[in-house]
Amino acid sequence: GEMGLRILIVGCDPKADSTRLILHAKAQDTILSLAASAGSVEDLEIEDVMKVGYRDIRCLKSGGPKPGVGCAGRGVITSINFLEKNGANEDINYVSYDVLGDVVCGGLI
């Protein structure tokens, strides 16, 4: 960040658009979509899912089911567990979670 702080944004919406402006790119691939392609979330490395954008802000997207289908909270929790296990929060001053307001089934709110 501008003040020398290390910031991580974890986007948790199905559209995967909360990191788009910071990365100056199209929507980022999500942890869940990459895990589905790789076989499981255990087959991913943090470098596969974390992108660095404007002012060295680190960006990740959890992903989830399409709106109205399944439990988005489950995908968010799977992603957060993956991030913690792989040290994504190490050396970070602030983490911002962009979570849908209706993700209540996973116990996040």
PDB file of N, CA and C in Angstrom:
ATOM      1  N   GLY A   1       0.820  -1.187   0.000  1.00  0.00           N
ATOM      2  CA  GLY A   1       0.000   0.000   0.000  1.00  0.00           C
ATOM      3  C   GLY A   1       0.861   1.248   0.000  1.00  0.00           C
ATOM      4  N   GLU A   2       0.235   2.353  -0.121  1.00  0.00           N
ATOM      5  CA  GLU A   2       0.911   3.647  -0.199  1.00  0.00           C
ATOM      6  C   GLU A   2       1.676   3.982   1.070  1.00  0.00           C
ATOM      7  N   MET A   3       1.197   3.513   2.223  1.00  0.00           N
ATOM      8  CA  MET A   3       1.834   3.813   3.501  1.00  0.00           C
ATOM      9  C   MET A   3       2.840   2.740   3.906  1.00  0.00           C
ATOM     10  N   GLY A   4       3.182   1.848   2.997  1.00  0.00           N
ATOM     11  CA  GLY A   4       4.137   0.794   3.309  1.00  0.00           C
ATOM     12  C   GLY A   4       3.516  -0.408   4.000  1.00  0.00           C
ATOM     13  N   LEU A   5       2.200  -0.440   4.077  1.00  0.00           N
ATOM     14  CA  LEU A   5       1.514  -1.558   4.705  1.00  0.00           C
ATOM     15  C   LEU A   5       1.260  -2.655   3.682  1.00  0.00           C
ATOM     16  N   ARG A   6       1.276  -3.884   4.154  1.00  0.00           N
ATOM     17  CA  ARG A   6       1.023  -5.023   3.284  1.00  0.00           C
ATOM     18  C   ARG A   6      -0.456  -5.398   3.382  1.00  0.00           C
ATOM     19  N   ILE A   7      -1.122  -5.375   2.242  1.00  0.00           N
ATOM     20  CA  ILE A   7      -2.570  -5.556   2.191  1.00  0.00           C
ATOM     21  C   ILE A   7      -2.912  -6.776   1.347  1.00  0.00           C
ATOM     22  N   LEU A   8      -3.896  -7.528   1.813  1.00  0.00           N
ATOM     23  CA  LEU A   8      -4.418  -8.681   1.087  1.00  0.00           C
ATOM     24  C   LEU A   8      -5.918  -8.496   0.923  1.00  0.00           C
ATOM     25  N   ILE A   9      -6.403  -8.635  -0.295  1.00  0.00           N
ATOM     26  CA  ILE A   9      -7.840  -8.615  -0.560  1.00  0.00           C
ATOM     27  C   ILE A   9      -8.255 -10.026  -0.939  1.00  0.00           C
ATOM     28  N   VAL A  10      -9.243 -10.542  -0.211  1.00  0.00           N
ATOM     29  CA  VAL A  10      -9.791 -11.856  -0.512  1.00  0.00           C
ATOM     30  C   VAL A  10     -11.215 -11.643  -1.001  1.00  0.00           C
ATOM     31  N   GLY A  11     -11.405 -11.797  -2.288  1.00  0.00           N
ATOM     32  CA  GLY A  11     -12.730 -11.648  -2.871  1.00  0.00           C
ATOM     33  C   GLY A  11     -13.501 -12.943  -2.732  1.00  0.00           C
ATOM     34  N   CYS A  12     -14.716 -12.842  -2.237  1.00  0.00           N
ATOM     35  CA  CYS A  12     -15.497 -14.044  -1.956  1.00  0.00           C
ATOM     36  C   CYS A  12     -16.821 -14.068  -2.700  1.00  0.00           C
ATOM     37  N   ASP A  13     -16.943 -13.287  -3.764  1.00  0.00           N
ATOM     38  CA  ASP A  13     -18.208 -13.284  -4.492  1.00  0.00           C
ATOM     39  C   ASP A  13     -18.107 -14.164  -5.730  1.00  0.00           C
ATOM     40  N   PRO A  14     -19.230 -14.701  -6.198  1.00  0.00           N
ATOM     41  CA  PRO A  14     -19.190 -15.608  -7.355  1.00  0.00           C
ATOM     42  C   PRO A  14     -18.717 -14.951  -8.649  1.00  0.00           C
ATOM     43  N   LYS A  15     -18.882 -13.630  -8.776  1.00  0.00           N
ATOM     44  CA  LYS A  15     -18.500 -12.960 -10.022  1.00  0.00           C
ATOM     45  C   LYS A  15     -16.994 -12.746 -10.139  1.00  0.00           C
ATOM     46  N   ALA A  16     -16.273 -12.874  -9.060  1.00  0.00           N
ATOM     47  CA  ALA A  16     -14.802 -12.742  -9.065  1.00  0.00           C
ATOM     48  C   ALA A  16     -14.353 -11.400  -9.620  1.00  0.00           C
ATOM     49  N   ASP A  17     -15.032 -10.323  -9.214  1.00  0.00           N
ATOM     50  CA  ASP A  17     -14.696  -9.021  -9.783  1.00  0.00           C
ATOM     51  C   ASP A  17     -14.102  -8.018  -8.799  1.00  0.00           C
ATOM     52  N   SER A  18     -13.957  -8.358  -7.531  1.00  0.00           N
ATOM     53  CA  SER A  18     -13.505  -7.370  -6.555  1.00  0.00           C
ATOM     54  C   SER A  18     -12.027  -7.016  -6.682  1.00  0.00           C
ATOM     55  N   THR A  19     -11.247  -7.801  -7.378  1.00  0.00           N
ATOM     56  CA  THR A  19      -9.819  -7.505  -7.536  1.00  0.00           C
ATOM     57  C   THR A  19      -9.478  -6.986  -8.928  1.00  0.00           C
ATOM     58  N   ARG A  20     -10.452  -6.881  -9.773  1.00  0.00           N
ATOM     59  CA  ARG A  20     -10.217  -6.543 -11.183  1.00  0.00           C
ATOM     60  C   ARG A  20      -9.490  -5.209 -11.358  1.00  0.00           C
ATOM     61  N   LEU A  21      -9.925  -4.166 -10.684  1.00  0.00           N
ATOM     62  CA  LEU A  21      -9.290  -2.853 -10.852  1.00  0.00           C
ATOM     63  C   LEU A  21      -7.876  -2.827 -10.280  1.00  0.00           C
ATOM     64  N   ILE A  22      -7.662  -3.492  -9.172  1.00  0.00           N
ATOM     65  CA  ILE A  22      -6.333  -3.505  -8.553  1.00  0.00           C
ATOM     66  C   ILE A  22      -5.336  -4.250  -9.426  1.00  0.00           C
ATOM     67  N   LEU A  23      -5.807  -5.279 -10.117  1.00  0.00           N
ATOM     68  CA  LEU A  23      -4.931  -6.070 -10.979  1.00  0.00           C
ATOM     69  C   LEU A  23      -4.857  -5.526 -12.404  1.00  0.00           C
ATOM     70  N   HIS A  24      -5.649  -4.510 -12.716  1.00  0.00           N
ATOM     71  CA  HIS A  24      -5.702  -3.962 -14.083  1.00  0.00           C
ATOM     72  C   HIS A  24      -5.925  -5.082 -15.085  1.00  0.00           C
ATOM     73  N   ALA A  25      -6.865  -5.962 -14.777  1.00  0.00           N
ATOM     74  CA  ALA A  25      -7.057  -7.148 -15.618  1.00  0.00           C
ATOM     75  C   ALA A  25      -8.508  -7.597 -15.572  1.00  0.00           C
ATOM     76  N   LYS A  26      -8.781  -8.628 -16.357  1.00  0.00           N
ATOM     77  CA  LYS A  26     -10.101  -9.255 -16.292  1.00  0.00           C
ATOM     78  C   LYS A  26     -10.225  -9.995 -14.969  1.00  0.00           C
ATOM     79  N   ALA A  27     -11.392 -10.555 -14.726  1.00  0.00           N
ATOM     80  CA  ALA A  27     -11.636 -11.244 -13.460  1.00  0.00           C
ATOM     81  C   ALA A  27     -10.582 -12.324 -13.210  1.00  0.00           C
ATOM     82  N   GLN A  28     -10.151 -12.396 -11.986  1.00  0.00           N
ATOM     83  CA  GLN A  28      -9.114 -13.334 -11.561  1.00  0.00           C
ATOM     84  C   GLN A  28      -9.690 -14.745 -11.441  1.00  0.00           C
ATOM     85  N   ASP A  29      -8.878 -15.763 -11.740  1.00  0.00           N
ATOM     86  CA  ASP A  29      -9.297 -17.145 -11.515  1.00  0.00           C
ATOM     87  C   ASP A  29      -9.484 -17.366 -10.021  1.00  0.00           C
ATOM     88  N   THR A  30     -10.484 -18.142  -9.659  1.00  0.00           N
ATOM     89  CA  THR A  30     -10.770 -18.366  -8.246  1.00  0.00           C
ATOM     90  C   THR A  30     -10.059 -19.613  -7.726  1.00  0.00           C
ATOM     91  N   ILE A  31      -9.895 -19.655  -6.409  1.00  0.00           N
ATOM     92  CA  ILE A  31      -9.279 -20.816  -5.772  1.00  0.00           C
ATOM     93  C   ILE A  31     -10.087 -22.072  -6.091  1.00  0.00           C
ATOM     94  N   LEU A  32     -11.414 -21.968  -5.998  1.00  0.00           N
ATOM     95  CA  LEU A  32     -12.246 -23.153  -6.230  1.00  0.00           C
ATOM     96  C   LEU A  32     -12.212 -23.622  -7.675  1.00  0.00           C
ATOM     97  N   SER A  33     -12.179 -22.699  -8.635  1.00  0.00           N
ATOM     98  CA  SER A  33     -12.115 -23.136 -10.039  1.00  0.00           C
ATOM     99  C   SER A  33     -10.757 -23.751 -10.355  1.00  0.00           C
ATOM    100  N   LEU A  34      -9.695 -23.179  -9.805  1.00  0.00           N
ATOM    101  CA  LEU A  34      -8.362 -23.752 -10.012  1.00  0.00           C
ATOM    102  C   LEU A  34      -8.238 -25.110  -9.325  1.00  0.00           C
ATOM    103  N   ALA A  35      -8.854 -25.244  -8.141  1.00  0.00           N
ATOM    104  CA  ALA A  35      -8.833 -26.527  -7.429  1.00  0.00           C
ATOM    105  C   ALA A  35      -9.592 -27.591  -8.212  1.00  0.00           C
ATOM    106  N   ALA A  36     -10.709 -27.205  -8.823  1.00  0.00           N
ATOM    107  CA  ALA A  36     -11.477 -28.159  -9.628  1.00  0.00           C
ATOM    108  C   ALA A  36     -10.657 -28.642 -10.821  1.00  0.00           C
ATOM    109  N   SER A  37      -9.904 -27.735 -11.433  1.00  0.00           N
ATOM    110  CA  SER A  37      -9.057 -28.111 -12.572  1.00  0.00           C
ATOM    111  C   SER A  37      -7.888 -28.985 -12.142  1.00  0.00           C
ATOM    112  N   ALA A  38      -7.333 -28.686 -10.950  1.00  0.00           N
ATOM    113  CA  ALA A  38      -6.159 -29.412 -10.469  1.00  0.00           C
ATOM    114  C   ALA A  38      -6.520 -30.749  -9.826  1.00  0.00           C
ATOM    115  N   GLY A  39      -7.748 -30.895  -9.395  1.00  0.00           N
ATOM    116  CA  GLY A  39      -8.160 -32.124  -8.726  1.00  0.00           C
ATOM    117  C   GLY A  39      -8.664 -31.881  -7.324  1.00  0.00           C
ATOM    118  N   SER A  40      -7.976 -31.024  -6.568  1.00  0.00           N
ATOM    119  CA  SER A  40      -8.417 -30.651  -5.222  1.00  0.00           C
ATOM    120  C   SER A  40      -7.648 -29.409  -4.789  1.00  0.00           C
ATOM    121  N   VAL A  41      -8.124 -28.795  -3.710  1.00  0.00           N
ATOM    122  CA  VAL A  41      -7.459 -27.591  -3.212  1.00  0.00           C
ATOM    123  C   VAL A  41      -6.055 -27.923  -2.693  1.00  0.00           C
ATOM    124  N   GLU A  42      -5.843 -29.166  -2.262  1.00  0.00           N
ATOM    125  CA  GLU A  42      -4.519 -29.576  -1.783  1.00  0.00           C
ATOM    126  C   GLU A  42      -3.480 -29.614  -2.902  1.00  0.00           C
ATOM    127  N   ASP A  43      -3.947 -29.654  -4.153  1.00  0.00           N
ATOM    128  CA  ASP A  43      -3.031 -29.694  -5.292  1.00  0.00           C
ATOM    129  C   ASP A  43      -2.581 -28.309  -5.744  1.00  0.00           C
ATOM    130  N   LEU A  44      -3.037 -27.261  -5.060  1.00  0.00           N
ATOM    131  CA  LEU A  44      -2.679 -25.889  -5.432  1.00  0.00           C
ATOM    132  C   LEU A  44      -1.538 -25.361  -4.575  1.00  0.00           C
ATOM    133  N   GLU A  45      -0.797 -24.437  -5.128  1.00  0.00           N
ATOM    134  CA  GLU A  45       0.215 -23.679  -4.391  1.00  0.00           C
ATOM    135  C   GLU A  45      -0.293 -22.253  -4.276  1.00  0.00           C
ATOM    136  N   ILE A  46       0.157 -21.527  -3.274  1.00  0.00           N
ATOM    137  CA  ILE A  46      -0.301 -20.153  -3.082  1.00  0.00           C
ATOM    138  C   ILE A  46       0.021 -19.287  -4.300  1.00  0.00           C
ATOM    139  N   GLU A  47       1.127 -19.591  -4.975  1.00  0.00           N
ATOM    140  CA  GLU A  47       1.509 -18.827  -6.167  1.00  0.00           C
ATOM    141  C   GLU A  47       0.511 -19.014  -7.310  1.00  0.00           C
ATOM    142  N   ASP A  48      -0.221 -20.128  -7.290  1.00  0.00           N
ATOM    143  CA  ASP A  48      -1.226 -20.383  -8.326  1.00  0.00           C
ATOM    144  C   ASP A  48      -2.413 -19.441  -8.205  1.00  0.00           C
ATOM    145  N   VAL A  49      -2.720 -19.019  -6.991  1.00  0.00           N
ATOM    146  CA  VAL A  49      -3.957 -18.275  -6.749  1.00  0.00           C
ATOM    147  C   VAL A  49      -3.756 -16.821  -6.351  1.00  0.00           C
ATOM    148  N   MET A  50      -2.579 -16.460  -5.857  1.00  0.00           N
ATOM    149  CA  MET A  50      -2.341 -15.086  -5.415  1.00  0.00           C
ATOM    150  C   MET A  50      -1.712 -14.269  -6.534  1.00  0.00           C
ATOM    151  N   LYS A  51      -2.304 -13.114  -6.797  1.00  0.00           N
ATOM    152  CA  LYS A  51      -1.763 -12.173  -7.774  1.00  0.00           C
ATOM    153  C   LYS A  51      -1.420 -10.880  -7.046  1.00  0.00           C
ATOM    154  N   VAL A  52      -0.400 -10.184  -7.528  1.00  0.00           N
ATOM    155  CA  VAL A  52       0.012  -8.915  -6.924  1.00  0.00           C
ATOM    156  C   VAL A  52      -0.327  -7.805  -7.892  1.00  0.00           C
ATOM    157  N   GLY A  53      -1.010  -6.781  -7.381  1.00  0.00           N
ATOM    158  CA  GLY A  53      -1.465  -5.689  -8.232  1.00  0.00           C
ATOM    159  C   GLY A  53      -0.934  -4.337  -7.796  1.00  0.00           C
ATOM    160  N   TYR A  54      -1.729  -3.322  -8.036  1.00  0.00           N
ATOM    161  CA  TYR A  54      -1.404  -1.927  -7.742  1.00  0.00           C
ATOM    162  C   TYR A  54      -0.851  -1.778  -6.328  1.00  0.00           C
ATOM    163  N   ARG A  55       0.271  -1.083  -6.215  1.00  0.00           N
ATOM    164  CA  ARG A  55       0.948  -0.825  -4.938  1.00  0.00           C
ATOM    165  C   ARG A  55       1.212  -2.098  -4.134  1.00  0.00           C
ATOM    166  N   ASP A  56       1.500  -3.173  -4.841  1.00  0.00           N
ATOM    167  CA  ASP A  56       1.837  -4.463  -4.226  1.00  0.00           C
ATOM    168  C   ASP A  56       0.718  -5.054  -3.369  1.00  0.00           C
ATOM    169  N   ILE A  57      -0.517  -4.692  -3.676  1.00  0.00           N
ATOM    170  CA  ILE A  57      -1.652  -5.290  -2.978  1.00  0.00           C
ATOM    171  C   ILE A  57      -1.823  -6.714  -3.491  1.00  0.00           C
ATOM    172  N   ARG A  58      -1.865  -7.659  -2.560  1.00  0.00           N
ATOM    173  CA  ARG A  58      -2.028  -9.069  -2.918  1.00  0.00           C
ATOM    174  C   ARG A  58      -3.514  -9.379  -3.053  1.00  0.00           C
ATOM    175  N   CYS A  59      -3.850 -10.127  -4.076  1.00  0.00           N
ATOM    176  CA  CYS A  59      -5.257 -10.397  -4.385  1.00  0.00           C
ATOM    177  C   CYS A  59      -5.507 -11.889  -4.559  1.00  0.00           C
ATOM    178  N   LEU A  60      -6.616 -12.338  -3.981  1.00  0.00           N
ATOM    179  CA  LEU A  60      -7.064 -13.720  -4.114  1.00  0.00           C
ATOM    180  C   LEU A  60      -8.568 -13.723  -4.285  1.00  0.00           C
ATOM    181  N   LYS A  61      -9.069 -14.723  -4.965  1.00  0.00           N
ATOM    182  CA  LYS A  61     -10.513 -14.890  -5.121  1.00  0.00           C
ATOM    183  C   LYS A  61     -10.884 -16.294  -4.681  1.00  0.00           C
ATOM    184  N   SER A  62     -11.891 -16.399  -3.806  1.00  0.00           N
ATOM    185  CA  SER A  62     -12.282 -17.725  -3.336  1.00  0.00           C
ATOM    186  C   SER A  62     -13.179 -18.441  -4.333  1.00  0.00           C
ATOM    187  N   GLY A  63     -14.164 -17.741  -4.878  1.00  0.00           N
ATOM    188  CA  GLY A  63     -15.115 -18.379  -5.780  1.00  0.00           C
ATOM    189  C   GLY A  63     -16.210 -19.087  -5.018  1.00  0.00           C
ATOM    190  N   GLY A  64     -17.108 -19.710  -5.746  1.00  0.00           N
ATOM    191  CA  GLY A  64     -18.224 -20.403  -5.122  1.00  0.00           C
ATOM    192  C   GLY A  64     -19.244 -20.783  -6.167  1.00  0.00           C
ATOM    193  N   PRO A  65     -20.397 -21.254  -5.715  1.00  0.00           N
ATOM    194  CA  PRO A  65     -21.437 -21.660  -6.663  1.00  0.00           C
ATOM    195  C   PRO A  65     -22.068 -20.446  -7.338  1.00  0.00           C
ATOM    196  N   LYS A  66     -22.794 -20.687  -8.411  1.00  0.00           N
ATOM    197  CA  LYS A  66     -23.532 -19.613  -9.065  1.00  0.00           C
ATOM    198  C   LYS A  66     -24.579 -19.078  -8.095  1.00  0.00           C
ATOM    199  N   PRO A  67     -24.952 -17.801  -8.217  1.00  0.00           N
ATOM    200  CA  PRO A  67     -25.954 -17.225  -7.309  1.00  0.00           C
ATOM    201  C   PRO A  67     -27.226 -18.066  -7.262  1.00  0.00           C
ATOM    202  N   GLY A  68     -27.707 -18.309  -6.040  1.00  0.00           N
ATOM    203  CA  GLY A  68     -28.931 -19.072  -5.859  1.00  0.00           C
ATOM    204  C   GLY A  68     -28.750 -20.573  -5.882  1.00  0.00           C
ATOM    205  N   VAL A  69     -27.510 -21.038  -6.042  1.00  0.00           N
ATOM    206  CA  VAL A  69     -27.249 -22.477  -6.127  1.00  0.00           C
ATOM    207  C   VAL A  69     -26.173 -22.842  -5.110  1.00  0.00           C
ATOM    208  N   GLY A  70     -26.466 -23.736  -4.206  1.00  0.00           N
ATOM    209  CA  GLY A  70     -25.455 -24.211  -3.270  1.00  0.00           C
ATOM    210  C   GLY A  70     -25.150 -23.219  -2.164  1.00  0.00           C
ATOM    211  N   CYS A  71     -24.107 -23.502  -1.434  1.00  0.00           N
ATOM    212  CA  CYS A  71     -23.724 -22.712  -0.266  1.00  0.00           C
ATOM    213  C   CYS A  71     -22.417 -21.989  -0.538  1.00  0.00           C
ATOM    214  N   ALA A  72     -22.496 -20.680  -0.745  1.00  0.00           N
ATOM    215  CA  ALA A  72     -21.286 -19.893  -0.998  1.00  0.00           C
ATOM    216  C   ALA A  72     -20.373 -19.886   0.217  1.00  0.00           C
ATOM    217  N   GLY A  73     -20.961 -19.964   1.410  1.00  0.00           N
ATOM    218  CA  GLY A  73     -20.162 -19.958   2.633  1.00  0.00           C
ATOM    219  C   GLY A  73     -19.184 -21.109   2.694  1.00  0.00           C
ATOM    220  N   ARG A  74     -19.580 -22.263   2.196  1.00  0.00           N
ATOM    221  CA  ARG A  74     -18.705 -23.429   2.190  1.00  0.00           C
ATOM    222  C   ARG A  74     -17.456 -23.169   1.351  1.00  0.00           C
ATOM    223  N   GLY A  75     -17.637 -22.543   0.188  1.00  0.00           N
ATOM    224  CA  GLY A  75     -16.500 -22.212  -0.667  1.00  0.00           C
ATOM    225  C   GLY A  75     -15.577 -21.205  -0.027  1.00  0.00           C
ATOM    226  N   VAL A  76     -16.163 -20.211   0.647  1.00  0.00           N
ATOM    227  CA  VAL A  76     -15.363 -19.195   1.326  1.00  0.00           C
ATOM    228  C   VAL A  76     -14.539 -19.835   2.432  1.00  0.00           C
ATOM    229  N   ILE A  77     -15.153 -20.699   3.227  1.00  0.00           N
ATOM    230  CA  ILE A  77     -14.437 -21.351   4.329  1.00  0.00           C
ATOM    231  C   ILE A  77     -13.327 -22.252   3.793  1.00  0.00           C
ATOM    232  N   THR A  78     -13.598 -23.001   2.732  1.00  0.00           N
ATOM    233  CA  THR A  78     -12.564 -23.838   2.109  1.00  0.00           C
ATOM    234  C   THR A  78     -11.380 -22.983   1.686  1.00  0.00           C
ATOM    235  N   SER A  79     -11.666 -21.845   1.081  1.00  0.00           N
ATOM    236  CA  SER A  79     -10.602 -20.954   0.611  1.00  0.00           C
ATOM    237  C   SER A  79      -9.819 -20.353   1.766  1.00  0.00           C
ATOM    238  N   ILE A  80     -10.521 -19.897   2.807  1.00  0.00           N
ATOM    239  CA  ILE A  80      -9.840 -19.302   3.957  1.00  0.00           C
ATOM    240  C   ILE A  80      -8.935 -20.337   4.623  1.00  0.00           C
ATOM    241  N   ASN A  81      -9.407 -21.569   4.763  1.00  0.00           N
ATOM    242  CA  ASN A  81      -8.565 -22.631   5.336  1.00  0.00           C
ATOM    243  C   ASN A  81      -7.321 -22.860   4.485  1.00  0.00           C
ATOM    244  N   PHE A  82      -7.483 -22.862   3.158  1.00  0.00           N
ATOM    245  CA  PHE A  82      -6.345 -23.024   2.252  1.00  0.00           C
ATOM    246  C   PHE A  82      -5.345 -21.884   2.446  1.00  0.00           C
ATOM    247  N   LEU A  83      -5.837 -20.656   2.536  1.00  0.00           N
ATOM    248  CA  LEU A  83      -4.958 -19.493   2.686  1.00  0.00           C
ATOM    249  C   LEU A  83      -4.175 -19.558   3.984  1.00  0.00           C
ATOM    250  N   GLU A  84      -4.849 -19.911   5.073  1.00  0.00           N
ATOM    251  CA  GLU A  84      -4.164 -20.013   6.365  1.00  0.00           C
ATOM    252  C   GLU A  84      -3.118 -21.122   6.351  1.00  0.00           C
ATOM    253  N   LYS A  85      -3.473 -22.262   5.791  1.00  0.00           N
ATOM    254  CA  LYS A  85      -2.559 -23.409   5.737  1.00  0.00           C
ATOM    255  C   LYS A  85      -1.311 -23.096   4.913  1.00  0.00           C
ATOM    256  N   ASN A  86      -1.454 -22.253   3.885  1.00  0.00           N
ATOM    257  CA  ASN A  86      -0.347 -21.934   2.991  1.00  0.00           C
ATOM    258  C   ASN A  86       0.323 -20.598   3.289  1.00  0.00           C
ATOM    259  N   GLY A  87       0.013 -19.999   4.427  1.00  0.00           N
ATOM    260  CA  GLY A  87       0.719 -18.806   4.873  1.00  0.00           C
ATOM    261  C   GLY A  87       0.412 -17.524   4.129  1.00  0.00           C
ATOM    262  N   ALA A  88      -0.762 -17.434   3.514  1.00  0.00           N
ATOM    263  CA  ALA A  88      -1.101 -16.227   2.748  1.00  0.00           C
ATOM    264  C   ALA A  88      -1.226 -15.001   3.637  1.00  0.00           C
ATOM    265  N   ASN A  89      -1.529 -15.197   4.915  1.00  0.00           N
ATOM    266  CA  ASN A  89      -1.708 -14.068   5.823  1.00  0.00           C
ATOM    267  C   ASN A  89      -0.416 -13.642   6.513  1.00  0.00           C
ATOM    268  N   GLU A  90       0.672 -14.364   6.285  1.00  0.00           N
ATOM    269  CA  GLU A  90       1.938 -14.013   6.923  1.00  0.00           C
ATOM    270  C   GLU A  90       2.441 -12.682   6.383  1.00  0.00           C
ATOM    271  N   ASP A  91       2.994 -11.876   7.253  1.00  0.00           N
ATOM    272  CA  ASP A  91       3.556 -10.574   6.885  1.00  0.00           C
ATOM    273  C   ASP A  91       2.519  -9.638   6.269  1.00  0.00           C
ATOM    274  N   ILE A  92       1.260  -9.795   6.619  1.00  0.00           N
ATOM    275  CA  ILE A  92       0.188  -8.936   6.117  1.00  0.00           C
ATOM    276  C   ILE A  92      -0.283  -8.049   7.267  1.00  0.00           C
ATOM    277  N   ASN A  93      -0.434  -6.748   6.991  1.00  0.00           N
ATOM    278  CA  ASN A  93      -0.951  -5.836   8.004  1.00  0.00           C
ATOM    279  C   ASN A  93      -2.479  -5.801   8.029  1.00  0.00           C
ATOM    280  N   TYR A  94      -3.088  -5.844   6.843  1.00  0.00           N
ATOM    281  CA  TYR A  94      -4.542  -5.771   6.741  1.00  0.00           C
ATOM    282  C   TYR A  94      -5.052  -6.787   5.726  1.00  0.00           C
ATOM    283  N   VAL A  95      -6.151  -7.451   6.085  1.00  0.00           N
ATOM    284  CA  VAL A  95      -6.840  -8.343   5.156  1.00  0.00           C
ATOM    285  C   VAL A  95      -8.260  -7.824   5.000  1.00  0.00           C
ATOM    286  N   SER A  96      -8.684  -7.675   3.765  1.00  0.00           N
ATOM    287  CA  SER A  96     -10.054  -7.253   3.466  1.00  0.00           C
ATOM    288  C   SER A  96     -10.767  -8.414   2.793  1.00  0.00           C
ATOM    289  N   TYR A  97     -11.899  -8.836   3.384  1.00  0.00           N
ATOM    290  CA  TYR A  97     -12.709  -9.906   2.811  1.00  0.00           C
ATOM    291  C   TYR A  97     -13.927  -9.281   2.143  1.00  0.00           C
ATOM    292  N   ASP A  98     -14.045  -9.450   0.844  1.00  0.00           N
ATOM    293  CA  ASP A  98     -15.197  -8.959   0.094  1.00  0.00           C
ATOM    294  C   ASP A  98     -16.206 -10.099   0.025  1.00  0.00           C
ATOM    295  N   VAL A  99     -17.102 -10.146   1.009  1.00  0.00           N
ATOM    296  CA  VAL A  99     -18.053 -11.245   1.139  1.00  0.00           C
ATOM    297  C   VAL A  99     -19.451 -10.739   0.813  1.00  0.00           C
ATOM    298  N   LEU A 100     -20.208 -11.532   0.081  1.00  0.00           N
ATOM    299  CA  LEU A 100     -21.602 -11.197  -0.196  1.00  0.00           C
ATOM    300  C   LEU A 100     -22.377 -11.067   1.108  1.00  0.00           C
ATOM    301  N   GLY A 101     -23.293 -10.135   1.153  1.00  0.00           N
ATOM    302  CA  GLY A 101     -24.091  -9.922   2.356  1.00  0.00           C
ATOM    303  C   GLY A 101     -25.011 -11.074   2.699  1.00  0.00           C
ATOM    304  N   ASP A 102     -25.308 -11.929   1.752  1.00  0.00           N
ATOM    305  CA  ASP A 102     -26.229 -13.032   2.028  1.00  0.00           C
ATOM    306  C   ASP A 102     -25.529 -14.368   2.258  1.00  0.00           C
ATOM    307  N   VAL A 103     -24.230 -14.331   2.487  1.00  0.00           N
ATOM    308  CA  VAL A 103     -23.504 -15.574   2.778  1.00  0.00           C
ATOM    309  C   VAL A 103     -23.625 -15.841   4.274  1.00  0.00           C
ATOM    310  N   VAL A 104     -24.724 -16.458   4.661  1.00  0.00           N
ATOM    311  CA  VAL A 104     -24.948 -16.739   6.079  1.00  0.00           C
ATOM    312  C   VAL A 104     -24.884 -18.228   6.384  1.00  0.00           C
ATOM    313  N   CYS A 105     -24.993 -19.070   5.357  1.00  0.00           N
ATOM    314  CA  CYS A 105     -25.063 -20.510   5.603  1.00  0.00           C
ATOM    315  C   CYS A 105     -23.738 -21.088   6.070  1.00  0.00           C
ATOM    316  N   GLY A 106     -22.639 -20.387   5.864  1.00  0.00           N
ATOM    317  CA  GLY A 106     -21.343 -20.903   6.272  1.00  0.00           C
ATOM    318  C   GLY A 106     -20.905 -20.433   7.637  1.00  0.00           C
ATOM    319  N   GLY A 107     -21.751 -19.666   8.337  1.00  0.00           N
ATOM    320  CA  GLY A 107     -21.405 -19.195   9.667  1.00  0.00           C
ATOM    321  C   GLY A 107     -20.399 -18.065   9.658  1.00  0.00           C
ATOM    322  N   LEU A 108     -20.284 -17.325   8.556  1.00  0.00           N
ATOM    323  CA  LEU A 108     -19.302 -16.249   8.468  1.00  0.00           C
ATOM    324  C   LEU A 108     -19.769 -14.972   9.134  1.00  0.00           C
ATOM    325  N   ILE A 109     -21.078 -14.795   9.255  1.00  0.00           N
ATOM    326  CA  ILE A 109     -21.606 -13.523   9.758  1.00  0.00           C
ATOM    327  C   ILE A 109     -22.076 -13.681  11.178  1.00  0.00           C
TER     328      ILE A 109
END
